[in-house]
Tab-separated table of C-alpha atoms and ligand atoms in Angstrom:
chain	number	residue	atom	x	y	z
A	219	MET	CA	0.000	0.000	0.000
A	220	THR	CA	1.229	3.462	-0.826
A	221	HIS	CA	-0.275	6.444	0.853
A	222	GLN	CA	-0.943	9.309	-1.447
A	223	HIS	CA	0.540	12.550	-0.257
A	224	ARG	CA	-1.909	14.468	1.879
A	225	PRO	CA	-0.852	18.126	1.986
A	226	TRP	CA	-2.204	18.625	5.469
A	227	GLY	CA	-2.099	15.305	7.169
A	228	TYR	CA	-4.629	12.877	8.410
A	229	SER	CA	-5.788	11.312	11.587
A	230	ASN	CA	-6.579	7.777	12.534
A	231	SER	CA	-8.831	8.948	15.330
A	232	SER	CA	-12.513	9.513	14.744
A	233	SER	CA	-12.476	12.869	16.547
A	234	SER	CA	-10.725	14.614	13.681
A	235	SER	CA	-11.729	14.769	10.050
A	236	ASP	CA	-10.853	16.457	6.763
A	237	GLY	CA	-13.051	19.344	7.864
A	238	ASP	CA	-10.034	20.551	9.875
A	239	THR	CA	-7.905	21.028	6.762
A	240	PRO	CA	-7.100	24.720	6.153
A	241	ASP	CA	-8.526	25.974	2.858
A	242	TRP	CA	-5.620	28.315	2.083
A	243	GLN	CA	-2.113	27.685	0.746
A	244	LEU	CA	0.131	26.959	3.727
A	245	HIS	CA	3.698	28.210	3.944
A	246	GLU	CA	6.687	25.882	3.899
A	247	GLU	CA	7.383	26.536	7.617
A	248	THR	CA	3.842	25.513	8.526
A	249	LEU	CA	3.949	22.373	6.409
A	250	ALA	CA	7.299	21.494	7.997
A	251	VAL	CA	5.689	21.041	11.420
A	252	ARG	CA	2.199	19.976	10.378
A	253	ALA	CA	2.115	18.099	7.079
A	254	GLY	CA	1.734	14.352	7.234
A	255	LEU	CA	0.939	14.276	10.960
A	256	ALA	CA	-1.044	11.099	11.616
A	257	ARG	CA	-2.215	11.011	15.217
A	258	SER	CA	-3.296	7.770	16.784
A	259	GLY	CA	-6.413	7.489	18.914
A	260	PHE	CA	-4.366	8.713	21.908
A	261	GLY	CA	-4.141	12.224	20.497
A	262	GLU	CA	-0.404	12.531	21.141
A	263	THR	CA	1.103	15.945	20.310
A	264	SER	CA	4.303	14.630	18.768
A	265	GLU	CA	4.617	12.239	15.862
A	266	ALA	CA	4.491	8.678	17.167
A	267	MET	CA	7.175	6.126	16.455
A	268	TYR	CA	5.647	2.881	15.206
A	269	LEU	CA	8.329	0.270	15.741
A	270	THR	CA	6.485	-2.580	14.108
A	271	SER	CA	7.421	-4.803	11.222
A	272	GLY	CA	3.912	-6.100	10.587
A	273	TYR	CA	0.227	-5.335	11.090
A	274	THR	CA	-2.806	-7.351	12.149
A	275	TYR	CA	-6.192	-7.676	10.499
A	276	ASP	CA	-9.707	-7.943	11.919
A	277	SER	CA	-10.490	-10.751	9.525
A	278	ALA	CA	-8.938	-12.912	6.855
A	279	GLU	CA	-10.947	-10.963	4.341
A	280	GLN	CA	-9.522	-7.626	5.519
A	281	ALA	CA	-6.050	-9.058	4.960
A	282	VAL	CA	-7.014	-9.948	1.397
A	283	HIS	CA	-8.337	-6.450	0.727
A	284	SER	CA	-5.310	-4.851	2.333
A	285	PHE	CA	-3.021	-6.706	-0.043
A	286	THR	CA	-5.083	-5.781	-3.076
A	287	ASP	CA	-5.012	-2.122	-1.920
A	288	GLU	CA	-8.786	-1.969	-1.609
A	289	VAL	CA	-8.616	-0.827	1.991
A	290	ASP	CA	-6.222	1.700	3.511
A	291	HIS	CA	-4.396	-0.689	5.834
A	292	PHE	CA	-0.671	-1.126	6.364
A	293	VAL	CA	0.525	-4.618	5.503
A	294	TYR	CA	4.276	-4.793	6.089
A	295	SER	CA	6.895	-2.208	7.004
A	296	ARG	CA	9.063	-3.036	3.992
A	297	PHE	CA	6.219	-1.505	1.956
A	298	ALA	CA	4.989	1.218	4.295
A	299	ASN	CA	5.002	2.169	7.967
A	300	PRO	CA	3.000	4.960	9.669
A	301	THR	CA	6.081	6.828	10.940
A	302	VAL	CA	7.866	6.499	7.603
A	303	SER	CA	4.696	7.740	5.864
A	304	MET	CA	4.638	10.835	8.083
A	305	PHE	CA	8.199	11.626	7.024
A	306	GLU	CA	7.399	10.973	3.356
A	307	GLN	CA	4.292	13.130	3.335
A	308	ARG	CA	5.945	15.999	5.185
A	309	LEU	CA	8.946	16.035	2.846
A	310	ALA	CA	6.636	15.811	-0.204
A	311	ALA	CA	4.701	18.835	1.090
A	312	ILE	CA	7.902	20.854	1.550
A	313	GLU	CA	9.245	19.833	-1.868
A	314	GLY	CA	5.917	20.380	-3.621
A	315	ALA	CA	6.020	16.824	-4.979
A	316	GLU	CA	3.098	14.483	-5.496
A	317	PHE	CA	4.790	11.463	-3.890
A	318	CYS	CA	7.792	10.678	-1.721
A	319	VAL	CA	9.409	7.326	-1.035
A	320	ALA	CA	11.893	7.136	1.844
A	321	THR	CA	14.940	4.870	1.783
A	322	GLY	CA	17.612	3.765	4.251
A	323	SER	CA	20.379	5.997	2.861
A	324	GLY	CA	21.085	8.555	0.181
A	325	MET	CA	22.910	5.960	-1.901
A	326	SER	CA	19.989	3.524	-1.850
A	327	ALA	CA	17.799	6.425	-3.014
A	328	MET	CA	20.245	7.312	-5.785
A	329	PHE	CA	20.605	3.724	-6.962
A	330	ALA	CA	16.882	2.916	-6.818
A	331	SER	CA	15.911	6.153	-8.556
A	332	ILE	CA	17.781	5.047	-11.696
A	333	ALA	CA	17.782	1.248	-11.410
A	334	CYS	CA	13.979	1.149	-11.235
A	335	MET	CA	13.791	2.580	-14.762
A	336	VAL	CA	16.659	1.286	-16.851
A	337	GLU	CA	17.148	-1.942	-18.749
A	338	THR	CA	19.941	-3.400	-20.835
A	339	GLY	CA	20.691	-1.184	-23.825
A	340	ASP	CA	19.361	2.003	-22.237
A	341	ARG	CA	21.397	5.189	-22.133
A	342	VAL	CA	21.964	7.381	-19.083
A	343	VAL	CA	23.470	10.855	-19.406
A	344	ALA	CA	24.922	12.400	-16.242
A	345	ALA	CA	26.559	15.654	-15.192
A	346	ALA	CA	30.193	14.660	-14.596
A	347	SER	CA	30.842	16.483	-11.326
A	348	MET	CA	29.370	14.423	-8.494
A	349	PHE	CA	29.664	12.565	-5.198
A	350	SER	CA	31.997	9.602	-5.645
A	351	SER	CA	29.599	6.770	-4.719
A	352	CYS	CA	27.122	8.125	-7.289
A	353	TYR	CA	29.958	8.055	-9.807
A	354	VAL	CA	30.732	4.424	-8.934
A	355	VAL	CA	27.060	3.445	-9.464
A	356	LEU	CA	27.057	5.143	-12.864
A	357	SER	CA	30.527	4.231	-14.105
A	358	GLU	CA	30.890	0.689	-12.712
A	359	ILE	CA	27.648	-0.885	-11.483
A	360	LEU	CA	25.106	0.094	-14.142
A	361	PRO	CA	27.469	-0.626	-17.088
A	362	LYS	CA	27.825	-4.228	-15.779
A	363	TRP	CA	24.151	-4.645	-16.677
A	364	GLY	CA	24.534	-3.219	-20.160
A	365	ILE	CA	23.542	0.349	-19.398
A	366	GLU	CA	25.489	2.912	-21.406
A	367	VAL	CA	26.467	5.952	-19.319
A	368	GLU	CA	27.806	9.192	-20.766
A	369	PHE	CA	29.213	11.952	-18.555
A	370	VAL	CA	28.860	15.594	-19.520
A	371	LYS	CA	31.336	18.093	-18.128
A	372	GLY	CA	30.199	21.549	-17.125
A	373	ASN	CA	27.182	23.532	-18.184
A	374	ASP	CA	27.938	24.272	-21.854
A	375	LYS	CA	24.702	24.084	-23.816
A	376	THR	CA	26.321	22.783	-27.007
A	377	VAL	CA	27.968	19.923	-25.095
A	378	TRP	CA	24.654	18.962	-23.474
A	379	GLU	CA	22.894	19.254	-26.843
A	380	LYS	CA	25.348	16.821	-28.349
A	381	ALA	CA	24.946	14.307	-25.513
A	382	LEU	CA	21.165	14.636	-25.749
A	383	SER	CA	20.904	14.465	-29.522
A	384	LYS	CA	20.369	10.711	-29.059
A	385	LYS	CA	17.684	8.931	-27.098
A	386	ALA	CA	18.311	8.623	-23.343
A	387	LYS	CA	16.265	7.005	-20.580
A	388	VAL	CA	17.582	9.023	-17.642
A	389	VAL	CA	19.464	12.276	-17.174
A	390	PHE	CA	21.106	12.495	-13.765
A	391	ILE	CA	22.254	15.862	-12.404
A	392	GLU	CA	23.911	16.764	-9.122
A	393	THR	CA	23.785	20.558	-8.729
A	394	PRO	CA	25.502	22.059	-6.822
A	395	SER	CA	27.966	19.186	-6.976
A	396	ASN	CA	29.919	17.664	-4.112
A	397	PRO	CA	32.640	18.930	-3.468
A	398	MET	CA	33.278	21.305	-6.415
A	399	LEU	CA	29.950	23.166	-6.139
A	400	GLU	CA	29.570	23.149	-9.908
A	401	ILE	CA	26.215	24.372	-11.139
A	402	VAL	CA	24.149	22.893	-13.962
A	403	ASP	CA	21.234	24.832	-15.457
A	404	LEU	CA	18.253	22.655	-14.528
A	405	LYS	CA	15.833	24.249	-16.993
A	406	MET	CA	18.243	24.102	-19.920
A	407	VAL	CA	19.142	20.432	-19.382
A	408	SER	CA	15.568	19.390	-18.523
A	409	ASP	CA	14.274	20.852	-21.796
A	410	LEU	CA	16.946	19.030	-23.811
A	411	ALA	CA	16.325	15.799	-21.883
A	412	HIS	CA	12.572	15.884	-22.366
A	413	ALA	CA	13.009	16.385	-26.105
A	414	VAL	CA	14.611	12.917	-26.277
A	415	GLY	CA	12.168	11.351	-23.828
A	416	ALA	CA	14.477	11.178	-20.805
A	417	THR	CA	13.442	11.380	-17.166
A	418	VAL	CA	15.440	14.033	-15.295
A	419	ILE	CA	16.597	12.964	-11.831
A	420	VAL	CA	18.285	15.564	-9.614
A	421	ASP	CA	20.525	14.801	-6.648
A	422	ASN	CA	19.493	17.830	-4.585
A	423	VAL	CA	21.543	16.943	-1.505
A	424	MET	CA	23.862	19.941	-1.560
A	425	ALA	CA	21.071	22.501	-1.956
A	426	SER	CA	18.532	20.830	0.360
A	427	PRO	CA	14.760	21.132	-0.205
A	428	ILE	CA	14.923	24.637	1.258
A	429	LEU	CA	17.318	26.298	-1.189
A	430	GLN	CA	16.398	24.627	-4.479
A	431	LYS	CA	13.198	23.063	-5.823
A	432	PRO	CA	14.253	21.205	-8.988
A	433	LEU	CA	10.666	20.245	-9.878
A	434	LEU	CA	9.922	23.946	-10.441
A	435	HIS	CA	12.779	24.099	-12.971
A	436	GLY	CA	11.724	21.185	-15.132
A	437	ALA	CA	13.137	18.145	-13.313
A	438	ASP	CA	10.936	15.062	-12.936
A	439	VAL	CA	12.462	13.392	-9.890
A	440	VAL	CA	14.427	14.663	-6.869
A	441	MET	CA	16.520	12.502	-4.570
A	442	TYR	CA	18.096	13.158	-1.181
A	443	SER	CA	20.517	11.838	1.282
A	444	ALA	CA	18.457	12.686	4.377
A	445	THR	CA	21.658	12.042	6.331
A	446	LYS	CA	22.848	15.496	5.322
A	447	HIS	CA	20.736	18.641	5.937
A	448	ILE	CA	17.474	16.825	6.672
A	449	ASP	CA	18.801	15.104	9.794
A	450	GLY	CA	21.525	17.723	9.931
A	451	GLN	CA	22.484	16.775	13.459
A	452	GLY	CA	24.760	13.852	12.763
A	453	ARG	CA	22.488	11.078	14.021
A	454	VAL	CA	20.925	8.860	11.372
A	455	LEU	CA	21.211	7.818	7.750
A	456	GLY	CA	18.278	8.150	5.404
A	457	GLY	CA	17.263	8.918	1.857
A	458	ALA	CA	14.260	9.963	-0.173
A	459	ILE	CA	12.995	10.027	-3.747
A	460	LEU	CA	10.252	12.419	-4.834
A	461	GLY	CA	8.268	12.588	-8.048
A	462	GLY	CA	4.925	12.255	-9.782
A	463	PHE	CA	2.419	9.431	-10.101
A	464	ASP	CA	3.742	7.759	-13.278
A	465	TYR	CA	7.322	7.533	-12.076
A	466	ILE	CA	6.625	6.598	-8.458
A	467	GLN	CA	3.775	4.139	-9.031
A	468	GLY	CA	4.936	2.885	-12.411
A	469	TYR	CA	8.633	2.373	-11.759
A	470	LEU	CA	9.848	3.131	-8.269
A	471	ASN	CA	7.354	1.498	-5.935
A	472	PRO	CA	7.416	-1.961	-7.540
A	473	PHE	CA	11.240	-1.850	-7.464
A	474	ILE	CA	11.470	-0.631	-3.848
A	475	ARG	CA	8.851	-3.050	-2.539
A	476	HIS	CA	10.771	-6.062	-3.756
A	477	THR	CA	14.367	-4.930	-3.288
A	478	GLY	CA	13.756	-3.487	0.188
A	479	PRO	CA	15.984	-0.421	0.752
A	480	THR	CA	13.513	0.588	3.456
A	481	LEU	CA	13.960	3.401	5.974
A	482	SER	CA	13.550	2.238	9.575
A	483	ALA	CA	10.723	3.679	11.671
A	484	PHE	CA	13.253	4.934	14.210
A	485	ASN	CA	15.252	6.846	11.605
A	486	ALA	CA	12.030	8.143	10.035
A	487	TRP	CA	10.953	9.461	13.419
A	488	VAL	CA	14.247	11.323	13.863
A	489	LEU	CA	13.945	12.695	10.326
A	490	VAL	CA	10.299	13.791	10.543
A	491	LYS	CA	11.158	15.801	13.660
A	492	SER	CA	14.231	17.219	11.905
A	493	LEU	CA	12.074	18.537	9.070
A	494	GLU	CA	10.420	20.839	11.619
A	495	THR	CA	13.624	22.875	11.977
A	496	LEU	CA	15.096	22.295	8.511
A	497	SER	CA	14.384	25.707	7.026
A	498	MET	CA	15.666	27.571	10.078
A	499	ARG	CA	18.852	25.532	10.164
A	500	VAL	CA	19.550	25.636	6.437
A	501	ASN	CA	18.838	29.359	6.085
A	502	LYS	CA	21.143	30.176	8.994
A	503	MET	CA	23.911	27.889	7.735
A	504	ASN	CA	23.505	29.343	4.241
A	505	GLU	CA	23.922	32.905	5.548
A	506	SER	CA	27.065	31.955	7.461
A	507	ALA	CA	28.489	30.044	4.481
A	508	GLN	CA	28.236	33.188	2.367
A	509	VAL	CA	30.106	35.192	5.028
A	510	VAL	CA	32.806	32.521	5.431
A	511	ALA	CA	33.193	32.139	1.637
A	512	GLU	CA	33.711	35.898	1.291
A	513	PHE	CA	36.268	35.825	4.116
A	514	LEU	CA	38.201	32.909	2.599
A	515	ALA	CA	38.217	34.516	-0.857
A	516	GLU	CA	40.243	37.405	0.608
A	517	GLN	CA	42.929	35.262	2.262
A	518	SER	CA	46.303	35.195	0.538
A	519	LYS	CA	46.992	31.576	1.570
A	520	VAL	CA	43.693	30.410	0.085
A	521	LYS	CA	43.739	29.796	-3.674
A	522	ASP	CA	40.330	29.101	-5.157
A	523	VAL	CA	37.105	29.308	-3.204
A	524	ASN	CA	34.312	27.328	-4.837
A	525	TYR	CA	31.002	28.739	-3.654
A	526	PRO	CA	28.106	29.584	-6.000
A	527	GLY	CA	27.283	32.648	-3.911
A	528	LEU	CA	30.533	34.356	-4.972
A	529	LYS	CA	30.383	36.480	-8.131
A	530	SER	CA	33.680	34.879	-9.213
A	531	HIS	CA	31.994	31.439	-9.400
A	532	ALA	CA	31.249	30.193	-12.940
A	533	GLY	CA	27.749	29.133	-11.893
A	534	TYR	CA	26.875	32.345	-10.022
A	535	GLU	CA	24.211	33.586	-12.485
A	536	ILE	CA	22.454	30.240	-12.785
A	537	ALA	CA	22.582	29.697	-9.032
A	538	GLN	CA	20.886	33.089	-8.592
A	539	LYS	CA	18.194	31.937	-11.009
A	540	GLN	CA	17.445	28.466	-9.637
A	541	MET	CA	18.454	28.604	-5.960
A	542	SER	CA	17.244	30.806	-3.119
A	543	GLY	CA	20.663	30.607	-1.452
A	544	ALA	CA	24.030	29.247	-2.584
A	545	GLY	CA	24.180	26.536	0.071
A	546	THR	CA	25.857	25.569	3.288
A	547	THR	CA	29.013	24.015	1.840
A	548	LEU	CA	32.043	25.368	0.020
A	549	SER	CA	35.417	24.105	-1.036
A	550	PHE	CA	38.793	25.793	-1.355
A	551	GLU	CA	42.443	25.139	-2.046
A	552	ILE	CA	45.415	26.015	0.118
A	553	SER	CA	48.706	27.022	-1.476
A	554	GLY	CA	51.391	24.581	-0.470
A	555	GLY	CA	49.591	21.316	-1.187
A	556	THR	CA	48.282	18.540	1.034
A	557	SER	CA	50.773	18.963	3.869
A	558	LYS	CA	49.989	22.670	4.286
A	559	LEU	CA	46.252	21.917	4.107
A	560	PHE	CA	46.558	19.196	6.756
A	561	GLU	CA	48.425	21.655	9.025
A	562	VAL	CA	45.561	24.114	8.705
A	563	MET	CA	42.933	21.412	9.319
A	564	ASP	CA	44.799	20.105	12.382
A	565	ALA	CA	45.070	23.631	13.809
A	566	LEU	CA	41.290	24.229	13.806
A	567	LYS	CA	39.777	24.498	17.295
A	568	VAL	CA	36.059	24.806	16.553
A	569	ILE	CA	35.590	23.204	13.123
A	570	ASP	CA	35.780	19.393	13.267
A	571	ILE	CA	37.517	17.154	10.765
A	572	SER	CA	34.719	14.937	9.462
A	573	ASN	CA	33.416	13.769	6.095
A	574	ASN	CA	29.727	14.497	6.727
A	575	LEU	CA	28.070	17.727	5.572
A	576	GLY	CA	24.941	19.754	6.168
A	577	ASP	CA	25.448	19.259	9.895
A	578	SER	CA	24.810	21.732	12.720
A	579	LYS	CA	28.518	21.400	13.514
A	580	SER	CA	30.931	22.881	10.971
A	581	LEU	CA	32.950	20.094	9.384
A	582	ILE	CA	36.004	20.081	7.153
A	583	THR	CA	37.315	17.235	5.035
A	584	HIS	CA	39.969	16.453	2.437
A	585	PRO	CA	37.892	14.877	-0.373
A	586	ALA	CA	40.879	13.422	-2.254
A	587	SER	CA	41.737	11.112	0.671
A	588	THR	CA	38.239	10.574	2.132
A	589	THR	CA	34.874	11.064	0.375
A	590	HIS	CA	36.334	10.910	-3.143
A	591	ARG	CA	39.233	8.541	-2.435
A	592	ARG	CA	37.466	5.784	-4.363
A	593	LEU	CA	37.898	7.631	-7.688
A	594	ASP	CA	41.014	7.003	-9.748
A	595	VAL	CA	43.425	9.929	-9.903
A	596	LYS	CA	42.517	10.843	-13.486
A	597	THR	CA	38.782	11.008	-12.803
A	598	ARG	CA	39.373	12.925	-9.596
A	599	GLU	CA	41.624	15.442	-11.356
A	600	SER	CA	39.163	15.844	-14.221
A	601	MET	CA	36.539	16.725	-11.610
A	602	GLY	CA	38.936	19.338	-10.167
A	603	ILE	CA	39.405	17.510	-6.869
A	604	THR	CA	43.073	18.261	-6.257
A	605	ASP	CA	45.235	17.124	-3.346
A	606	SER	CA	45.092	20.604	-1.831
A	607	LEU	CA	41.291	20.912	-1.926
A	608	ALA	CA	39.284	21.082	1.310
A	609	ARG	CA	35.505	20.889	1.619
A	610	LEU	CA	33.993	22.949	4.412
A	611	SER	CA	30.409	22.469	5.572
A	612	ILE	CA	29.176	25.406	7.608
A	613	GLY	CA	27.116	24.654	10.698
A	614	LEU	CA	25.099	26.633	13.206
A	615	GLU	CA	27.981	28.165	15.168
A	616	HIS	CA	28.289	31.964	15.058
A	617	SER	CA	30.008	32.886	11.793
A	618	SER	CA	32.541	35.137	13.572
A	619	ASP	CA	33.739	32.161	15.638
A	620	LEU	CA	34.213	30.187	12.428
A	621	ILE	CA	36.138	33.043	10.832
A	622	LYS	CA	38.342	33.449	13.925
A	623	ASP	CA	38.989	29.705	13.895
A	624	LEU	CA	39.996	29.744	10.216
A	625	GLN	CA	42.074	32.892	10.758
A	626	GLN	CA	44.134	31.371	13.592
A	627	ALA	CA	44.527	28.080	11.703
A	628	LEU	CA	45.717	29.823	8.527
A	629	ARG	CA	48.275	31.743	10.587
B	994	LIG	C1	26.220	12.012	0.911
B	994	LIG	C2	25.714	12.112	-0.457
B	994	LIG	C3	25.034	11.047	-1.054
B	994	LIG	C4	24.855	9.710	-0.363
B	994	LIG	O1	24.120	9.767	0.802
B	994	LIG	P1	24.263	8.704	2.012
B	994	LIG	O2	23.153	9.068	2.920
B	994	LIG	O3	25.627	8.897	2.593
B	994	LIG	O4	24.107	7.340	1.420
B	994	LIG	C5	24.571	11.231	-2.337
B	994	LIG	N1	24.760	12.386	-3.004
B	994	LIG	C6	25.403	13.425	-2.458
B	994	LIG	C7	25.570	14.684	-3.237
B	994	LIG	C8	25.908	13.340	-1.169
B	994	LIG	O5	26.566	14.373	-0.634
């Protein structure tokens, strides 16, 4: 059973009905604390955590009807669970998507979002700058099954036109990309993709649902690692895929049901509560990231600062057009190579060395030896991930403390 997205929420208790649904368009902040709320008969204030793998039926016949989707009854938590559904419906409301399917991690979301659609002989076209595990799925795993994958570098329209002059099943775009913060024009690529019948899937992890809504710019499907900004407090892994009826019911749900990359009820409970504060956290982190990026850009020991909120960034104009903020994460190079960079990282007193991002704590990592270590040197270099590149995810600390920390470490 799949629960259709209910913009307001629903109640299992008889005391509340659809008559309580507001008849005006609710703001994102309101949806973030209200959408999807499914109270039990106890009338609890907070979202309940349903740690149950299965469900019982009043009669053998009700079980039959539950399996044939004739009655709205949960059947098995690999398919759906009330707490997971609350998370899915709330995220769908924030994203403005018809449906959301939660998964156990960002990578299971990424893999399922493409694998559910493609078959041997199909073509996938992808923006070349991306998170390394996504690159491994596209360059190693899918080709094993006879899927042809072509990578497109940058945002040049003529290059995209050439790649999309032939039929393609899926176009996969990560924008901004991890860790180079490259920007791809969602509208431009979506138009080209649709002309050859491709489904456009966007990895929106770096922007978060708050700063970029790919569906408004022509994309068909959005996927997340909920581990990043959505949890944003370093606790649980999770993922999500959002899209319309044909994609979700036609391709994704049958695939997910039987392959089982399910999100646990516990993690869903953490994530549904995290959505309540997502916009406040992301907007604050985004503001601080802009301030820190501007500070770093002025430092003589810092070479290139990659942040789409800086006018010097190649994707600045497009980011202004399709994002409401340039994001919480930036990357930069230190003159003097890896050893100098490691000295700076080791000297930090507030910012932690860690490979997560989108967290309330500011985190710095060396992608070449951690998150993107899995890529061969040539691929890594072609993506611009040099040995002296650091990725910095800005958290909720006061931006002047972060600047002071960077200042003393650079000294
Ligand atoms: C982290 C990340 C993923 C994978 O998410 P997990 O939750 O770690 O599986 C996918 N895409 C991007 C851009 C990421 O940063």
